[in-house]
CSV table of C-alpha atoms and ligand atoms in Angstrom, one decimal:
chain,number,residue,atom,x,y,z
D,1,MET,CA,-98.5,93.2,-58.2
D,2,THR,CA,-95.2,93.2,-56.4
D,3,ALA,CA,-92.9,90.2,-56.1
D,4,THR,CA,-91.1,88.8,-53.0
D,5,ASP,CA,-87.5,87.9,-52.6
D,6,SER,CA,-86.0,84.7,-51.1
D,7,THR,CA,-86.4,86.1,-47.7
D,8,GLY,CA,-90.1,86.9,-48.3
D,9,ASN,CA,-89.6,90.7,-48.5
D,10,LEU,CA,-91.5,92.7,-51.0
D,11,THR,CA,-89.5,93.7,-54.1
D,12,HIS,CA,-90.0,95.4,-57.4
D,13,SER,CA,-90.7,93.3,-60.5
D,14,ILE,CA,-89.0,94.5,-63.7
D,15,LEU,CA,-89.9,93.5,-67.2
D,16,VAL,CA,-87.0,93.5,-69.8
D,17,LEU,CA,-88.2,93.8,-73.4
D,18,HIS,CA,-86.1,93.1,-76.4
D,19,GLY,CA,-87.3,94.2,-79.8
D,20,PRO,CA,-86.7,92.9,-83.3
D,21,ASN,CA,-83.5,91.0,-84.4
D,22,LEU,CA,-82.2,90.9,-80.9
D,23,ASN,CA,-82.8,87.2,-80.9
D,24,LEU,CA,-79.9,87.1,-83.4
D,25,LEU,CA,-77.4,88.6,-80.9
D,26,GLY,CA,-74.1,86.8,-81.0
D,27,GLN,CA,-74.3,86.1,-84.7
D,28,ARG,CA,-75.7,89.5,-85.8
D,29,GLU,CA,-73.2,92.1,-86.9
D,30,PRO,CA,-70.8,91.2,-84.1
D,31,THR,CA,-68.5,94.2,-84.7
D,32,VAL,CA,-71.5,96.4,-83.9
D,33,TYR,CA,-73.4,94.4,-81.3
D,34,GLY,CA,-70.7,92.1,-79.8
D,35,ALA,CA,-70.6,88.3,-79.3
D,36,THR,CA,-72.9,88.1,-76.3
D,37,THR,CA,-76.1,86.2,-77.0
D,38,LEU,CA,-79.6,87.2,-75.8
D,39,ALA,CA,-79.6,84.2,-73.5
D,40,ASP,CA,-76.3,85.4,-71.9
D,41,ILE,CA,-77.8,88.9,-71.4
D,42,ASN,CA,-81.0,87.5,-69.8
D,43,GLN,CA,-79.0,85.3,-67.5
D,44,MET,CA,-76.8,88.2,-66.5
D,45,LEU,CA,-79.9,90.4,-65.8
D,46,GLU,CA,-81.5,87.6,-63.7
D,47,GLN,CA,-78.3,87.4,-61.7
D,48,GLU,CA,-78.0,91.1,-61.4
D,49,GLY,CA,-81.7,91.2,-60.3
D,50,ARG,CA,-81.0,88.7,-57.6
D,51,SER,CA,-78.2,90.8,-56.1
D,52,LEU,CA,-80.4,93.9,-56.4
D,53,ARG,CA,-83.3,91.9,-54.9
D,54,VAL,CA,-85.7,92.5,-57.7
D,55,LYS,CA,-87.5,90.1,-59.9
D,56,VAL,CA,-86.5,90.2,-63.6
D,57,THR,CA,-88.7,88.8,-66.4
D,58,ALA,CA,-87.5,89.0,-70.0
D,59,PHE,CA,-89.4,88.8,-73.3
D,60,GLN,CA,-88.2,89.2,-76.9
D,61,SER,CA,-90.4,89.7,-80.0
D,62,ASN,CA,-89.8,90.7,-83.6
D,63,HIS,CA,-93.4,92.0,-83.8
D,64,GLU,CA,-94.4,95.5,-82.9
D,65,GLY,CA,-97.9,94.4,-81.7
D,66,ALA,CA,-96.5,91.7,-79.5
D,67,LEU,CA,-94.3,94.3,-77.8
D,68,VAL,CA,-97.3,96.6,-77.4
D,69,ASP,CA,-99.3,93.7,-75.9
D,70,ALA,CA,-96.5,92.9,-73.5
D,71,ILE,CA,-96.3,96.5,-72.3
D,72,HIS,CA,-100.1,96.5,-71.7
D,73,ALA,CA,-99.9,93.2,-69.8
D,74,ALA,CA,-97.2,94.7,-67.6
D,75,PHE,CA,-99.7,97.1,-66.1
D,76,GLY,CA,-100.3,96.0,-62.5
D,77,GLN,CA,-97.7,93.2,-62.9
D,78,HIS,CA,-94.3,95.0,-63.2
D,79,GLN,CA,-93.2,98.3,-61.6
D,80,GLY,CA,-90.6,99.1,-64.2
D,81,ILE,CA,-89.6,98.3,-67.8
D,82,VAL,CA,-86.1,98.1,-69.4
D,83,ILE,CA,-86.6,98.1,-73.2
D,84,ASN,CA,-84.3,97.8,-76.1
D,85,PRO,CA,-86.8,98.5,-78.9
D,86,GLY,CA,-84.3,97.7,-81.6
D,87,ALA,CA,-85.3,99.3,-84.9
D,88,TYR,CA,-88.7,100.2,-83.5
D,89,THR,CA,-86.9,102.9,-81.5
D,90,HIS,CA,-86.8,104.9,-84.6
D,91,THR,CA,-90.2,104.1,-86.1
D,92,SER,CA,-92.8,103.1,-83.4
D,93,VAL,CA,-95.4,105.6,-82.3
D,94,ALA,CA,-97.4,102.5,-81.1
D,95,ILE,CA,-94.7,101.4,-78.6
D,96,ARG,CA,-94.2,105.0,-77.4
D,97,ASP,CA,-98.0,105.4,-76.9
D,98,ALA,CA,-98.1,102.0,-75.0
D,99,ILE,CA,-95.4,103.1,-72.6
D,100,ALA,CA,-97.1,106.5,-72.1
D,101,GLY,CA,-100.5,104.7,-71.7
D,102,VAL,CA,-99.5,102.3,-68.9
D,103,ALA,CA,-97.2,105.0,-67.3
D,104,ILE,CA,-94.7,102.4,-66.0
D,105,PRO,CA,-91.3,103.9,-65.5
D,106,THR,CA,-89.2,102.8,-68.5
D,107,VAL,CA,-85.5,102.9,-69.3
D,108,GLU,CA,-84.5,102.7,-72.9
D,109,VAL,CA,-81.2,100.8,-73.6
D,110,HIS,CA,-79.1,100.2,-76.7
D,111,LEU,CA,-76.1,98.1,-77.2
D,112,SER,CA,-74.5,100.4,-79.8
D,113,ASN,CA,-74.1,104.1,-79.5
D,114,VAL,CA,-76.9,105.0,-81.8
D,115,TYR,CA,-75.7,108.7,-82.0
D,116,LYS,CA,-72.4,107.5,-83.6
D,117,ARG,CA,-74.3,105.7,-86.3
D,118,GLU,CA,-76.5,106.5,-89.3
D,119,ALA,CA,-78.6,109.7,-88.9
D,120,PHE,CA,-81.9,107.6,-89.0
D,121,ARG,CA,-80.8,106.1,-85.7
D,122,HIS,CA,-80.5,109.5,-84.0
D,123,HIS,CA,-84.2,109.9,-83.4
D,124,SER,CA,-86.0,107.9,-80.7
D,125,TYR,CA,-89.7,107.9,-80.4
D,126,ILE,CA,-89.3,106.2,-77.0
D,127,ALA,CA,-86.9,108.6,-75.3
D,128,PRO,CA,-89.5,111.3,-74.6
D,129,VAL,CA,-91.6,108.8,-72.6
D,130,ALA,CA,-88.6,107.1,-70.9
D,131,VAL,CA,-87.1,108.0,-67.5
D,132,GLY,CA,-83.7,107.9,-69.3
D,133,GLN,CA,-81.6,106.2,-72.0
D,134,ILE,CA,-78.4,104.3,-72.0
D,135,SER,CA,-76.6,103.7,-75.3
D,136,GLY,CA,-73.3,102.4,-76.4
D,137,PHE,CA,-72.0,100.0,-73.7
D,138,GLY,CA,-72.8,96.7,-75.3
D,139,SER,CA,-74.5,94.2,-73.1
D,140,GLU,CA,-73.5,96.4,-70.1
D,141,SER,CA,-76.1,98.9,-71.3
D,142,TYR,CA,-78.8,96.5,-70.0
D,143,ARG,CA,-77.1,96.1,-66.6
D,144,LEU,CA,-76.7,99.8,-66.3
D,145,GLY,CA,-80.3,100.3,-67.4
D,146,LEU,CA,-81.6,97.9,-64.8
D,147,LEU,CA,-79.4,99.5,-62.1
D,148,ALA,CA,-80.6,103.0,-63.0
D,149,LEU,CA,-84.3,101.9,-63.1
D,150,VAL,CA,-84.1,100.1,-59.7
D,151,HIS,CA,-82.4,103.2,-58.2
D,152,TYR,CA,-85.1,105.4,-59.7
D,153,LEU,CA,-88.0,103.1,-58.4
D,154,ARG,CA,-86.5,103.0,-54.9
D,155,GLN,CA,-86.3,106.7,-54.8
D,156,GLN,CA,-89.9,107.0,-55.9
D,157,ASN,CA,-91.3,104.2,-53.8
D,158,PRO,CA,-89.1,102.6,-51.2
D,159,MET,CA,-90.1,99.0,-50.4
B,1,DQA,C1,-80.1,98.8,-81.3
B,1,DQA,C2,-79.9,100.0,-82.2
B,1,DQA,C3,-81.0,100.1,-83.2
B,1,DQA,O1,-80.7,101.2,-84.1
B,1,DQA,C4,-81.0,98.9,-84.1
B,1,DQA,O2,-82.0,98.9,-85.0
B,1,DQA,C5,-81.0,97.6,-83.3
B,1,DQA,C6,-80.3,97.5,-82.0
B,1,DQA,C7,-79.0,98.7,-80.2
B,1,DQA,O3,-79.2,97.9,-79.3
B,1,DQA,O4,-77.9,99.2,-80.4
B,1,DQA,O5,-81.7,96.7,-83.6
B,1,DQA,O6,-81.3,99.1,-80.5
């Protein structure tokens, strides 16, 4: 299913997924993740979506299965996914398989530069099934991820 913009034109619909502990943004390790809250990020993405003329829908869960379900439910509803899988980046074969299974173009984003941090954060199960990855720009990583994804989708399938 595709969405329409305010002028009735067809547009892409993008699902933004936030993994575990990202609901705590703003209070969680602010020296690593910054002071921006998840609500601020979602609001910024909706605004960015309006200027890009795409529909943005955001969902956060602390549960791996709920994220897998959301990815399955995206099939036929959303043309692209921006995901910050949080700690599941480094552990979840299930989320990786869900993305591969629905074959929806996906961009992986991280607030922190995971490659500057502990070694266990250097491996991503998601990266091999993603179009690309953006890491280290704080909340700007999400905006850049959305921009990159929309650019990619428009190259693949101009609407
Ligand atoms: C994170 C990086 C992960 O290693 C960590 O577990 C998170 C957040 C980031 O956005 O920088 O929860 O995905």
